[in-house]
Coordinates of N, CA and C in Angstrom, one line a residue:
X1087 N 135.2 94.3 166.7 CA 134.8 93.6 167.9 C 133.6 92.7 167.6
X1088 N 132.3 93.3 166.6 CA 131.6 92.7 166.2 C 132.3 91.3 165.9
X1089 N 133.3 90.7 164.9 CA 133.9 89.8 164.3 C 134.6 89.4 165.1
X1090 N 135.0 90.0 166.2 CA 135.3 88.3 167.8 C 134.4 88.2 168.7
X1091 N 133.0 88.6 168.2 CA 132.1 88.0 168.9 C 132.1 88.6 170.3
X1092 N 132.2 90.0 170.2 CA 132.8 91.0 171.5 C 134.0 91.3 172.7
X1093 N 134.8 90.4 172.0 CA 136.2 90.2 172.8 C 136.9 91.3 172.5
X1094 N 137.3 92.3 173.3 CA 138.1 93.5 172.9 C 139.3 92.7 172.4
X1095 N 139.5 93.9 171.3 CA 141.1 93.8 170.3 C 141.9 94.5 171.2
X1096 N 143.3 93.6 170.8 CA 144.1 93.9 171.8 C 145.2 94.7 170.9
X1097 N 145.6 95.5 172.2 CA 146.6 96.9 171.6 C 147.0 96.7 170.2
X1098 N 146.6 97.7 169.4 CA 147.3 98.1 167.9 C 148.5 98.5 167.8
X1099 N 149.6 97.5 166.8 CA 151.1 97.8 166.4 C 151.4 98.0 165.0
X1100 N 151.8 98.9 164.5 CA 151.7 98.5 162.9 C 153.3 97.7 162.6
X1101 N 153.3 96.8 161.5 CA 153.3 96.6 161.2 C 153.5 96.0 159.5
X1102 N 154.6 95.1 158.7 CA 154.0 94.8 157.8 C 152.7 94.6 156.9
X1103 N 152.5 93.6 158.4 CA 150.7 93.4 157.8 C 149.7 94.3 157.8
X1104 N 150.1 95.2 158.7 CA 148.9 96.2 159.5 C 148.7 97.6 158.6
X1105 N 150.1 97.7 157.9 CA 150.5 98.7 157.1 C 149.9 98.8 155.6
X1106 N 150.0 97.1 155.3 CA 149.8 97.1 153.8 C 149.1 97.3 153.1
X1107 N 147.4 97.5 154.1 CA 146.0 97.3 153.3 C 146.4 99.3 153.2
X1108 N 146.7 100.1 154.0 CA 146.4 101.6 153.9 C 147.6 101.9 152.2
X1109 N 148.3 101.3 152.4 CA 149.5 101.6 151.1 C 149.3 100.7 150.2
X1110 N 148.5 99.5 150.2 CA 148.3 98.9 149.0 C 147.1 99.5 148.2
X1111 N 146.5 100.1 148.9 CA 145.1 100.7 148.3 C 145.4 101.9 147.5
X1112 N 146.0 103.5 148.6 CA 146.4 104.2 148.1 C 147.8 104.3 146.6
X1113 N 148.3 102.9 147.1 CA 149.1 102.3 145.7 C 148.4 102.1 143.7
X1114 N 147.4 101.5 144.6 CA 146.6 101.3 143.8 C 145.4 102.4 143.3
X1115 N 145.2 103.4 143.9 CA 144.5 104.3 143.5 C 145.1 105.4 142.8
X1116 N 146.5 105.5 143.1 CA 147.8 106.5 141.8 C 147.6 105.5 140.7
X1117 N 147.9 104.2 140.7 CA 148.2 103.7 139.0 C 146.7 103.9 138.3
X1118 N 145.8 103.9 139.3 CA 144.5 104.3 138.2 C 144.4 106.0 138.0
X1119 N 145.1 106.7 138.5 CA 144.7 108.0 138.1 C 146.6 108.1 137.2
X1120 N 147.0 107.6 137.4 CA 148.6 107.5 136.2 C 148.8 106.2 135.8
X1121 N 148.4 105.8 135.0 CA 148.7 104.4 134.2 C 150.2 103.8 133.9
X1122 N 150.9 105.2 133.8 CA 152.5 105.1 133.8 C 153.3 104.4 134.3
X1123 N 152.3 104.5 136.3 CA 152.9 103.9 137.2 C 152.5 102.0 137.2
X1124 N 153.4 101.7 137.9 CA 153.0 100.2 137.9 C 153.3 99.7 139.1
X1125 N 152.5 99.1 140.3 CA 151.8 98.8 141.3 C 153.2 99.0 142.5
X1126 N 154.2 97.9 141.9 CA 155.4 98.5 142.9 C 156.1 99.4 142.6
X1127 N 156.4 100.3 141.8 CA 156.7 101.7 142.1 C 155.7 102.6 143.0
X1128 N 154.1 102.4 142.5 CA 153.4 103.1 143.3 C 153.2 102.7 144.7
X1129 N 153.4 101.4 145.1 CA 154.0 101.2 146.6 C 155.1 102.0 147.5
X1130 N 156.4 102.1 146.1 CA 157.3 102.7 146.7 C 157.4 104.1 147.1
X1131 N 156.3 104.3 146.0 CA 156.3 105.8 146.2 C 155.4 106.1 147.2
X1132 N 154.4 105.4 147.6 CA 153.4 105.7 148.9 C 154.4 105.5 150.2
X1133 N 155.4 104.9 149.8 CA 156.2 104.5 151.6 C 157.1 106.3 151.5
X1134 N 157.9 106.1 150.3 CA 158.4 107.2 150.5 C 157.6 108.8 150.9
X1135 N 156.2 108.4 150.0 CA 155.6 109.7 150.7 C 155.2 110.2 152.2
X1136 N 155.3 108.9 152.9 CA 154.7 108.6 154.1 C 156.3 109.2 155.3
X1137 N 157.3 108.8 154.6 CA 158.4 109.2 155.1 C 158.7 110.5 155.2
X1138 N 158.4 110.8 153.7 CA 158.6 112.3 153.6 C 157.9 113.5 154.8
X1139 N 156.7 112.8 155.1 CA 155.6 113.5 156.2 C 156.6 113.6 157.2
X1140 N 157.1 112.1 157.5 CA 157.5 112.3 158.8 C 158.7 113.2 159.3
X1141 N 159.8 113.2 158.0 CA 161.0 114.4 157.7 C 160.4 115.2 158.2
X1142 N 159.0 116.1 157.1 CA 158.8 117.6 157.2 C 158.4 117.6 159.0
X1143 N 157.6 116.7 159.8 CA 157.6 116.6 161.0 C 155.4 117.0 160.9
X1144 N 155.0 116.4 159.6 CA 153.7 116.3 159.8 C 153.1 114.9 160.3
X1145 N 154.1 114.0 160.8 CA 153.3 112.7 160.9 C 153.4 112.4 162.6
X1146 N 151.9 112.7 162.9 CA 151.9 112.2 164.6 C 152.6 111.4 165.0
X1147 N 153.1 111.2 166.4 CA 153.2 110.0 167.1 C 152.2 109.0 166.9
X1148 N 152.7 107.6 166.7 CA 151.6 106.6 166.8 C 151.0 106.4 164.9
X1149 N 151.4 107.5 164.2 CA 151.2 107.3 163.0 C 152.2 106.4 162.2
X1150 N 151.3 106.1 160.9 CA 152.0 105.2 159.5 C 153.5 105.4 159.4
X1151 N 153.4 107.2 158.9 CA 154.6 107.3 158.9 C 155.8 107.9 159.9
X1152 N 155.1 107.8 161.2 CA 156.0 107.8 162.4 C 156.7 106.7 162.9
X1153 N 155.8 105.5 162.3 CA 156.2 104.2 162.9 C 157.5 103.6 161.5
X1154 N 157.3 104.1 160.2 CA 157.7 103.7 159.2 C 159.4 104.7 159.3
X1155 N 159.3 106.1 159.6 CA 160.8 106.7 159.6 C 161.0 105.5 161.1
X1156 N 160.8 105.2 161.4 CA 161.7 104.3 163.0 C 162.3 103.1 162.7
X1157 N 161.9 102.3 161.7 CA 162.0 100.9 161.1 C 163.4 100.7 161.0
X1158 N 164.1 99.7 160.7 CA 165.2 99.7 159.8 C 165.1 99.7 158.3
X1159 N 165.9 100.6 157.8 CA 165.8 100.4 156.4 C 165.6 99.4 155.6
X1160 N 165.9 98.2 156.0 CA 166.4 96.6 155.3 C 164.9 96.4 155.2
X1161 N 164.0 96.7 156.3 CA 162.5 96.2 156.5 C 161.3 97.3 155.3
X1162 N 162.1 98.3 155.0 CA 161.0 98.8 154.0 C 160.8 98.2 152.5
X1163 N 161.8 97.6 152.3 CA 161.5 96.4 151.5 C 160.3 95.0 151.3
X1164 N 160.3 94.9 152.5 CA 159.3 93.5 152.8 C 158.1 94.4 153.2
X1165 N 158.5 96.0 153.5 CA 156.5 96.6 153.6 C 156.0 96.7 152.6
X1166 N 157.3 97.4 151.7 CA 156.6 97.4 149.9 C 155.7 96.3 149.5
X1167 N 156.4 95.0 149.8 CA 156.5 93.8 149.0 C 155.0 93.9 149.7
X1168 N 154.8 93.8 150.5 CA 153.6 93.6 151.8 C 152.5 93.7 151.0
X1169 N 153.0 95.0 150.3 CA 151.4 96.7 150.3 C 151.8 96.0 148.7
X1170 N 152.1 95.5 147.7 CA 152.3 95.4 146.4 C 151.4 93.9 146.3
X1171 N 151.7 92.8 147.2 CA 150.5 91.9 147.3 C 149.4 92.5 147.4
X1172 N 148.8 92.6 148.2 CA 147.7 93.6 148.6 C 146.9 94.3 147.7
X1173 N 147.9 95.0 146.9 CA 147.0 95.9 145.9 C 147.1 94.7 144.5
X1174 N 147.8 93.9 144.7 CA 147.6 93.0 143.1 C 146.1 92.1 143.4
X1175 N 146.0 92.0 144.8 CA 144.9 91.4 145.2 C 143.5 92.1 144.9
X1176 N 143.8 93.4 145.4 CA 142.9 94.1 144.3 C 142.1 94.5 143.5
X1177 N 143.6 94.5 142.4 CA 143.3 95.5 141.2 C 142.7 93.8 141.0
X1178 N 143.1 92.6 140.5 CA 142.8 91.0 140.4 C 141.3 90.9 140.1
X1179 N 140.8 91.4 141.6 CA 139.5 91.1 142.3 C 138.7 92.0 140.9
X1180 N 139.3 93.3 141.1 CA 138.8 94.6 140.1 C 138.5 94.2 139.1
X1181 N 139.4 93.9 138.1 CA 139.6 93.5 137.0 C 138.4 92.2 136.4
X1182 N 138.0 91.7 137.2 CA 136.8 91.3 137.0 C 135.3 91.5 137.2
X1183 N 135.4 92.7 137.2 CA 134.0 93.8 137.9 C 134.1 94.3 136.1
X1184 N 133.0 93.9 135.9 CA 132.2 94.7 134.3 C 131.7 96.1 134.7
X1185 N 130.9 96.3 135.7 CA 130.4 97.6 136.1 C 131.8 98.7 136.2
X1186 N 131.1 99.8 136.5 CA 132.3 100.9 137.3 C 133.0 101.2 138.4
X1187 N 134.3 100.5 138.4 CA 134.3 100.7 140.0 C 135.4 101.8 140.6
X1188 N 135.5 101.5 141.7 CA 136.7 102.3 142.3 C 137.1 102.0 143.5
X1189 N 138.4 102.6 143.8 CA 139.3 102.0 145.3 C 138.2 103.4 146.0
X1190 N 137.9 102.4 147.5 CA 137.5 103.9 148.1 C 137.9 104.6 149.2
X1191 N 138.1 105.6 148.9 CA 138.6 106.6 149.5 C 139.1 106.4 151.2
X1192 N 138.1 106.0 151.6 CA 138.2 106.0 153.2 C 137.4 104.4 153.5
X1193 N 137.8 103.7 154.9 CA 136.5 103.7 155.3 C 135.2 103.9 155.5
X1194 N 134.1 103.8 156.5 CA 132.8 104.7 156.4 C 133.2 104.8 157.4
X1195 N 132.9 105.5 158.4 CA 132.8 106.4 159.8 C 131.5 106.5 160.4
X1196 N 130.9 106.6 161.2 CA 129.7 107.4 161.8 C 129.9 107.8 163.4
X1197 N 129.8 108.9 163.7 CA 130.3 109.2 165.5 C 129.0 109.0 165.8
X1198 N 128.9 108.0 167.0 CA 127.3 108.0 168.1 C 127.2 108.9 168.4
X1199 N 125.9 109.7 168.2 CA 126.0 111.2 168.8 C 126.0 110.6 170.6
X1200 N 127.1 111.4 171.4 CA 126.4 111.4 172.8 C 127.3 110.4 174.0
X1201 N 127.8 109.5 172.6 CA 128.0 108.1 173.3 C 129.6 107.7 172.8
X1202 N 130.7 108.8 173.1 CA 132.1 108.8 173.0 C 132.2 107.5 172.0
X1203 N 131.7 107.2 171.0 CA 132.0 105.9 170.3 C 131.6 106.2 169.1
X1204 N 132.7 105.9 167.9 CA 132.7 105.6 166.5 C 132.5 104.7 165.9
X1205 N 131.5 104.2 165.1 CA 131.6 103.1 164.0 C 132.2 103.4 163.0
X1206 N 132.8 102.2 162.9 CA 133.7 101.9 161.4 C 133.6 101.1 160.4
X1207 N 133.3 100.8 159.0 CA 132.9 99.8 158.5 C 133.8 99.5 156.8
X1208 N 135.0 98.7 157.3 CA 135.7 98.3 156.1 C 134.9 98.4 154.4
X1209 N 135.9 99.3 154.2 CA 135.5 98.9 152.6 C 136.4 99.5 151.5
X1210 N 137.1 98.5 150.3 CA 138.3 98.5 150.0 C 137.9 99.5 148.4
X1211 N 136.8 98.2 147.9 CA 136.4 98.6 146.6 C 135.3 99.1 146.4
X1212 N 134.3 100.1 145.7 CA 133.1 100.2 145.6 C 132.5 100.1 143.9
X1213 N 131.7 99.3 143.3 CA 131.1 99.5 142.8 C 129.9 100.4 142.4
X1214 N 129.8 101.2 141.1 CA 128.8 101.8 141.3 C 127.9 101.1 139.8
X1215 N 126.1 101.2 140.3 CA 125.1 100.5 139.1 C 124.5 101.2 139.0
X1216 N 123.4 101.2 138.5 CA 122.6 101.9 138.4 C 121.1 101.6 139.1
X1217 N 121.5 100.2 139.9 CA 120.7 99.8 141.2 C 121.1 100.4 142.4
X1218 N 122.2 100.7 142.6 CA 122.8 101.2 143.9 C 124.7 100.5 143.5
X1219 N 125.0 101.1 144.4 CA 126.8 100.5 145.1 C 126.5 99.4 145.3
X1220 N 127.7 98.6 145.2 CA 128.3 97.5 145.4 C 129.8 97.6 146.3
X1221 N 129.6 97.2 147.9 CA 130.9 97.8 148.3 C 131.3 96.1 148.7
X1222 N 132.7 96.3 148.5 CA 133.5 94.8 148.5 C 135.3 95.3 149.4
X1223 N 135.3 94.2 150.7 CA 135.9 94.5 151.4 C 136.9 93.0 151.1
X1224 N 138.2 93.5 151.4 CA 139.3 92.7 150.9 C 140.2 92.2 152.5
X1225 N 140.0 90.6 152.7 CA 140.4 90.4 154.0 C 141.4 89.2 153.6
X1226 N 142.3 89.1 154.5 CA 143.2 88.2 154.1 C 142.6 86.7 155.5
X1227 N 143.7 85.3 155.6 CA 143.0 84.0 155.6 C 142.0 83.5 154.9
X1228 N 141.0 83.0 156.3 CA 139.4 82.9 155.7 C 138.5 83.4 157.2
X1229 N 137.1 83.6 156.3 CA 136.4 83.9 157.4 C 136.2 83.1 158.8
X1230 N 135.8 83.5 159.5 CA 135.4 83.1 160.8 C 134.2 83.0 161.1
X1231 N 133.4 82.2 162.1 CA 132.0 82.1 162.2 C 131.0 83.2 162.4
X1232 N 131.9 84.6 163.0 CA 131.3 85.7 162.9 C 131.2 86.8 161.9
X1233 N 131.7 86.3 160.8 CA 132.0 87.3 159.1 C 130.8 87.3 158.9
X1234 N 129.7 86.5 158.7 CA 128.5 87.2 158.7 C 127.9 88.8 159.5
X1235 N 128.3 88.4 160.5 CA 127.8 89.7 161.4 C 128.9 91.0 161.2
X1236 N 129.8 90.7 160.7 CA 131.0 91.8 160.7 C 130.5 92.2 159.6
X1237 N 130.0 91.4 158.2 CA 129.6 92.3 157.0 C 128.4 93.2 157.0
X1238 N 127.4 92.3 157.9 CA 126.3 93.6 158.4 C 126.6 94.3 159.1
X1239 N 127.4 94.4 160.0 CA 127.9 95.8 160.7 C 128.1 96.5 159.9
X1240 N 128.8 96.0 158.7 CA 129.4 97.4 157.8 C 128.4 97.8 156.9
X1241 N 127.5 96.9 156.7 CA 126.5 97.6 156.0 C 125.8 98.5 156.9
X1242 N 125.4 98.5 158.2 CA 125.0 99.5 158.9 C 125.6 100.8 159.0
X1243 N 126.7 100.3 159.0 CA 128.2 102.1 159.4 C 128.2 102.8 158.0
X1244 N 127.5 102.4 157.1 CA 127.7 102.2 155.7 C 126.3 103.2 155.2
X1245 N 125.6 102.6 155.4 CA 124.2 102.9 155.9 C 123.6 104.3 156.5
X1246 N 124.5 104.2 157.9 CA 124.7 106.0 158.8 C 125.2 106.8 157.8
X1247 N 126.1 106.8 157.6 CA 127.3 107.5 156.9 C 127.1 108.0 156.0
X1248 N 126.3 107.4 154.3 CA 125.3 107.5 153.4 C 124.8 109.1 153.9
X1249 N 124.9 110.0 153.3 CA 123.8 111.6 153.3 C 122.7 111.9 153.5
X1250 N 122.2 110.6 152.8 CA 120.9 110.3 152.5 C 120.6 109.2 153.0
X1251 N 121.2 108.5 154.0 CA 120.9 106.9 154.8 C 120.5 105.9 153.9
X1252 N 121.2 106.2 152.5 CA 120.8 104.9 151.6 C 122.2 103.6 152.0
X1253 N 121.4 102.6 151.7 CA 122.2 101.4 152.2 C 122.9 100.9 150.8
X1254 N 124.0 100.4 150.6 CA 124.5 99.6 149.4 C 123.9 98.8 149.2
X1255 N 123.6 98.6 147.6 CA 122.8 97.2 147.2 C 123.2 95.9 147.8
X1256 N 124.5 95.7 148.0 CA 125.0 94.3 148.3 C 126.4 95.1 149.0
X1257 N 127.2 94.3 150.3 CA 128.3 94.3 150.9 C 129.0 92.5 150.8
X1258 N 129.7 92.7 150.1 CA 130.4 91.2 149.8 C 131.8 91.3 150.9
X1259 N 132.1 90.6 151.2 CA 133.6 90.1 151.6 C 134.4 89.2 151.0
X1260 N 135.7 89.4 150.6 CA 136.4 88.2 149.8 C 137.5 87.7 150.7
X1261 N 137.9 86.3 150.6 CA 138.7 85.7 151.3 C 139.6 85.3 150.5
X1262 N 140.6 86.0 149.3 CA 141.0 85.6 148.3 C 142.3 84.4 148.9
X1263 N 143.0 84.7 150.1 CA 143.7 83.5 150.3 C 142.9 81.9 150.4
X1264 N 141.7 82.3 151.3 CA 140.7 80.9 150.9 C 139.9 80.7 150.1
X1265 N 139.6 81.6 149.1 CA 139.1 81.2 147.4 C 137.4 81.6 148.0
X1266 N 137.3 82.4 149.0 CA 136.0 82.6 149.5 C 135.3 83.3 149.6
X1267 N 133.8 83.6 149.2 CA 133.5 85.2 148.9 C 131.8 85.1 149.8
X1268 N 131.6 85.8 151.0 CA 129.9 86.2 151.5 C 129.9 87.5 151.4
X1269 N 128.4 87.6 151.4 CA 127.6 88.5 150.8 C 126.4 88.4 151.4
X1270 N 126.3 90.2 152.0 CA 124.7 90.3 152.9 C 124.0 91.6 151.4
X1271 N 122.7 91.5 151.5 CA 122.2 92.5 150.9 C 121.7 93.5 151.5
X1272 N 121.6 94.4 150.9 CA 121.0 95.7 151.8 C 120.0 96.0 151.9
X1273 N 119.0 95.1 152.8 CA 117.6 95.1 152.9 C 117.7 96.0 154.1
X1274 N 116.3 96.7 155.0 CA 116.2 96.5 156.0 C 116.3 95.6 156.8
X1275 N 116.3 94.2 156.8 CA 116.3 93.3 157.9 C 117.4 93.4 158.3
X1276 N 118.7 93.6 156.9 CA 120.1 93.2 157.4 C 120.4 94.0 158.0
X1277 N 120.2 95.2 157.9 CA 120.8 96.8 158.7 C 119.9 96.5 159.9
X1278 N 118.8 96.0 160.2 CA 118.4 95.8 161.7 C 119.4 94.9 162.5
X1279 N 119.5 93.9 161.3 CA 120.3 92.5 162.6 C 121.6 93.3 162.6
X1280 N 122.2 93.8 161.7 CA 123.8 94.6 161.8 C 123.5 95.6 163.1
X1281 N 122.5 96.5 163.5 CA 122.1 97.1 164.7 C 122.2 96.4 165.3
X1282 N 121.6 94.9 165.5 CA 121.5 94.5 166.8 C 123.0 93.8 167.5
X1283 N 123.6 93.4 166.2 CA 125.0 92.9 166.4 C 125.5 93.8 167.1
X1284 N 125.6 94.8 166.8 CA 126.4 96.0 167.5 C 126.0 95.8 169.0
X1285 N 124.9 96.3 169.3 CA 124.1 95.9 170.7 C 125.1 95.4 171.4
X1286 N 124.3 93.7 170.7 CA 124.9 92.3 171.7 C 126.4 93.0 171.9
X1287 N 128.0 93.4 171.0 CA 128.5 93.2 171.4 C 128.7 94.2 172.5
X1288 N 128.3 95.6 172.3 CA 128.5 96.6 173.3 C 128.0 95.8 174.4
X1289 N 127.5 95.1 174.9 CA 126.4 94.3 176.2 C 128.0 93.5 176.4
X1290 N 128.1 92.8 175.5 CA 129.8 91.4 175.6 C 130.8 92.8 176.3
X1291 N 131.3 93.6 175.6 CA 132.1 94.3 176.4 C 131.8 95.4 177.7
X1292 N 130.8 95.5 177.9 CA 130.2 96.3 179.0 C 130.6 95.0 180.2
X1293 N 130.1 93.7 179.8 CA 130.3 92.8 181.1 C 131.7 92.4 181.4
X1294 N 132.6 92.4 180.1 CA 133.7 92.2 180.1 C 134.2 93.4 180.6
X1295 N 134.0 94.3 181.0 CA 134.9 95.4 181.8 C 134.4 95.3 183.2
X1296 N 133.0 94.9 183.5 CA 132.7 94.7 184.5 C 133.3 93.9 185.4
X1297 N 133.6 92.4 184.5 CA 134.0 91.7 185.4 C 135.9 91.9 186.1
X1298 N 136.2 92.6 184.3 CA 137.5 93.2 184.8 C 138.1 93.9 186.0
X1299 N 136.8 94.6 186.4 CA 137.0 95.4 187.4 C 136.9 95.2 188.8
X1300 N 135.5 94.2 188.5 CA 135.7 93.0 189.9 C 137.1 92.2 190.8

């Protein structure tokens, strides 16, 4: 929401597109722990695992692989294809990191204590230095006038989440379809203005339900 400038997103469908970044990642994070594998088999194997959940009858309604057993068969082809871009985009990006890096694990999370609302703060790749992390978030087009404030958001969610409330040295964003890469650093100032973004938009959607209601 931060990154439309507080305009609620509208209803979530998955998707090709919507699907690819959770299976191109986890694609990508088997061929680094099995070298054997190679990017589209580890796609295929992430869909079929995802299927498999839904057989045994562990995959919720509204989930990956609740939406993925429903599909037509003909269409798990173009998800592979989807999730196999995605992680070549990547491993690409990766491949030119000298430091240590790694696909991470999750997003960041933080629950508001109090206030029924979770922050979430994209992040694909993490660097680690010996200055701090380097986390780098993998978006497809190009940015928008508010990608500034969306990458301090994430350095804030980023920030909470942290054990120890340490912030990442730097949060980059890449726009590899538009050859484009910003970057906030992890000062205090940025984690204040990333707080205050949050604010403004909670205020943008508070008035936007308001008026909805009117």
């Amino acid at each position: 929401m931060v990154e439309q400038a507080g305009r609620p997103p509208g209803p979530f469908a998955w998707s090709p597109t919507t699907a690819r970044r959770i299976l191109g990642n986890n694609a990508l994070r088997r061929v680094l722990r099995n070298t054997r594998h190679d990017l589209e088999r580890a796609c295929a194997m992430k869909v079929a695992d995802q299927l498999l959940r839904a057989v045994k009858g562990y995959a919720r309604p509204g989930s990956l692989g609740h939406w993925l057993a429903g599909v037509a068969h003909r269409c798990w082809a173009l998800i592979t294809a989807e999730a196999v871009n995605w992680a070549t985009q990547g491993l690409d990006v990766a491949e030119g990191v000298e430091a240590t890096w790694r696909v991470a694990s999750s997003d960041a999370y933080y629950d508001v204590a109090g206030g029924r609302t979770t922050l979430r703060g994209r992040r694909d790749l993490v660097v680690d230095t010996d200055d701090g992390s380097l986390v780098i978030r993998i978006r497809s087009g190009q940015p928008g006038k508010s990608a500034g404030p969306g990458l301090r958001s994430d350095l804030v969610v980023a920030t909470l989440a942290h054990p120890d409330g340490l912030a990442p040295r730097r949060y980059l964003g890449l726009w590899p379809d538009a050859g484009l890469i910003l970057g906030v650093d992890g000062t205090m100032e940025n984690v204040r203005a990333g707080a205050r973004d949050f604010v403004r938009t909670a205020v943008a959607q508070r008035r936007h339900t308001l008026a909805r209601a009117a």
